[in-house]
């Protein structure tokens, strides 16, 4: 086996978020593993994300999808932590407001503050049918913009501004985002661990 390949043949991308699937695919493709989605397998699973940390929730999703599919399953739990809001919305990022209203609510809550610092966090768990797991995390620092800009990416990307690039994450290409993002960093750590992982 080449040092760049790994001993797993097939991996489930354990998420219903199309943006995450696109980014995870891009980052896992060099491993040469077959990547499948829950939709492709006809798996429709609602996991109760009641953990206290990103890693707890990533583990809940990864183990549930692994049990349902019998395949090694990679889940990402991620979110936006805003300093001026005491780290909110954090693990509640997906439930901060109704879909479509999250960015507006965030900008409203930030209207009267000059303190704009924020970070994206991604925690990734790969659960294996034998009960083993691999974990990885990544963070990306930036600031909350005054208004949304750009139509790439997903979620809070249009309001997450990175001064060093003079762009919001939604103004970056997928490759530019993956090079610096929380998920890109976490996935590169996972890819390294997958290369070293030996199936028992
Ligand atoms: P799955 O649980 O099915 O993976 P989800 O969208 O519900 O999909 P999370 O529970 O991890 O995912 O919620 C994370 C939310 O945080 C997500 O819906 C976005 O609103 C936000 N988020 C995470 N990563 C992001 C990114 O790279 N860019 C913009 N927003 C992001």
Short mmCIF file of C-alpha atoms and ligand atoms in Angstrom, two decimals, residues 14-17 20 23 49 61 76-80 90-91 93-95 102 120-121 154-157 169 177 181-183, ligand 1:
data_model
loop_
_atom_site.label_atom_id
_atom_site.label_comp_id
_atom_site.label_asym_id
_atom_site.label_seq_id
_atom_site.Cartn_x
_atom_site.Cartn_y
_atom_site.Cartn_z
CA UNK A 14 -22.08 11.66 8.30
CA UNK A 15 -23.78 14.98 7.69
CA UNK A 16 -26.89 16.39 6.09
CA UNK A 17 -25.19 19.72 5.35
CA UNK A 20 -19.86 20.40 4.67
CA UNK A 23 -15.67 20.72 1.67
CA UNK A 49 -27.21 16.87 19.36
CA UNK A 61 -23.36 11.89 15.04
CA UNK A 76 -18.15 17.34 11.94
CA UNK A 77 -19.72 19.45 14.65
CA UNK A 78 -18.89 23.07 14.23
CA UNK A 79 -19.97 26.57 15.03
CA UNK A 80 -19.20 30.23 15.46
CA UNK A 90 -21.16 28.16 19.84
CA UNK A 91 -22.60 24.64 19.90
CA UNK A 93 -24.95 27.80 15.93
CA UNK A 94 -27.32 25.69 13.82
CA UNK A 95 -30.25 26.47 16.15
CA UNK A 102 -29.32 33.39 11.74
CA UNK A 120 -15.07 29.18 13.87
CA UNK A 121 -14.46 25.82 15.54
CA UNK A 154 -22.57 28.37 3.57
CA UNK A 155 -24.00 29.32 6.96
CA UNK A 156 -22.32 32.30 8.61
CA UNK A 157 -19.61 32.65 5.91
CA UNK A 169 -15.36 33.56 3.90
CA UNK A 177 -11.59 28.64 2.38
CA UNK A 181 -10.78 27.30 7.66
CA UNK A 182 -11.49 25.47 10.92
CA UNK A 183 -12.81 22.47 8.92
P1 LIG B 1 -24.93 18.22 10.42
O1 LIG B 1 -25.21 18.23 11.91
O2 LIG B 1 -25.87 17.34 9.66
O3 LIG B 1 -23.49 17.96 10.11
P2 LIG B 1 -25.47 21.09 10.63
O4 LIG B 1 -25.53 22.19 9.64
O5 LIG B 1 -26.66 20.94 11.55
O6 LIG B 1 -25.22 19.70 9.84
P3 LIG B 1 -23.84 21.58 12.97
O7 LIG B 1 -24.83 20.95 13.89
O8 LIG B 1 -22.38 21.25 13.16
O9 LIG B 1 -24.14 21.23 11.46
O10 LIG B 1 -24.06 23.14 13.04
C1 LIG B 1 -23.05 23.99 12.64
C2 LIG B 1 -23.60 25.31 12.19
O11 LIG B 1 -22.54 26.27 12.37
C3 LIG B 1 -23.92 25.28 10.70
O12 LIG B 1 -25.25 24.98 10.43
C4 LIG B 1 -23.54 26.70 10.28
O13 LIG B 1 -24.61 27.56 10.54
C5 LIG B 1 -22.38 27.03 11.22
N1 LIG B 1 -21.11 26.70 10.55
C6 LIG B 1 -20.29 25.63 10.78
N2 LIG B 1 -19.25 25.63 9.94
C7 LIG B 1 -19.41 26.71 9.15
C8 LIG B 1 -18.69 27.22 8.06
O14 LIG B 1 -17.59 26.63 7.59
N3 LIG B 1 -19.13 28.34 7.50
C9 LIG B 1 -20.24 28.95 7.93
N4 LIG B 1 -21.02 28.51 8.93
C10 LIG B 1 -20.60 27.40 9.55
#
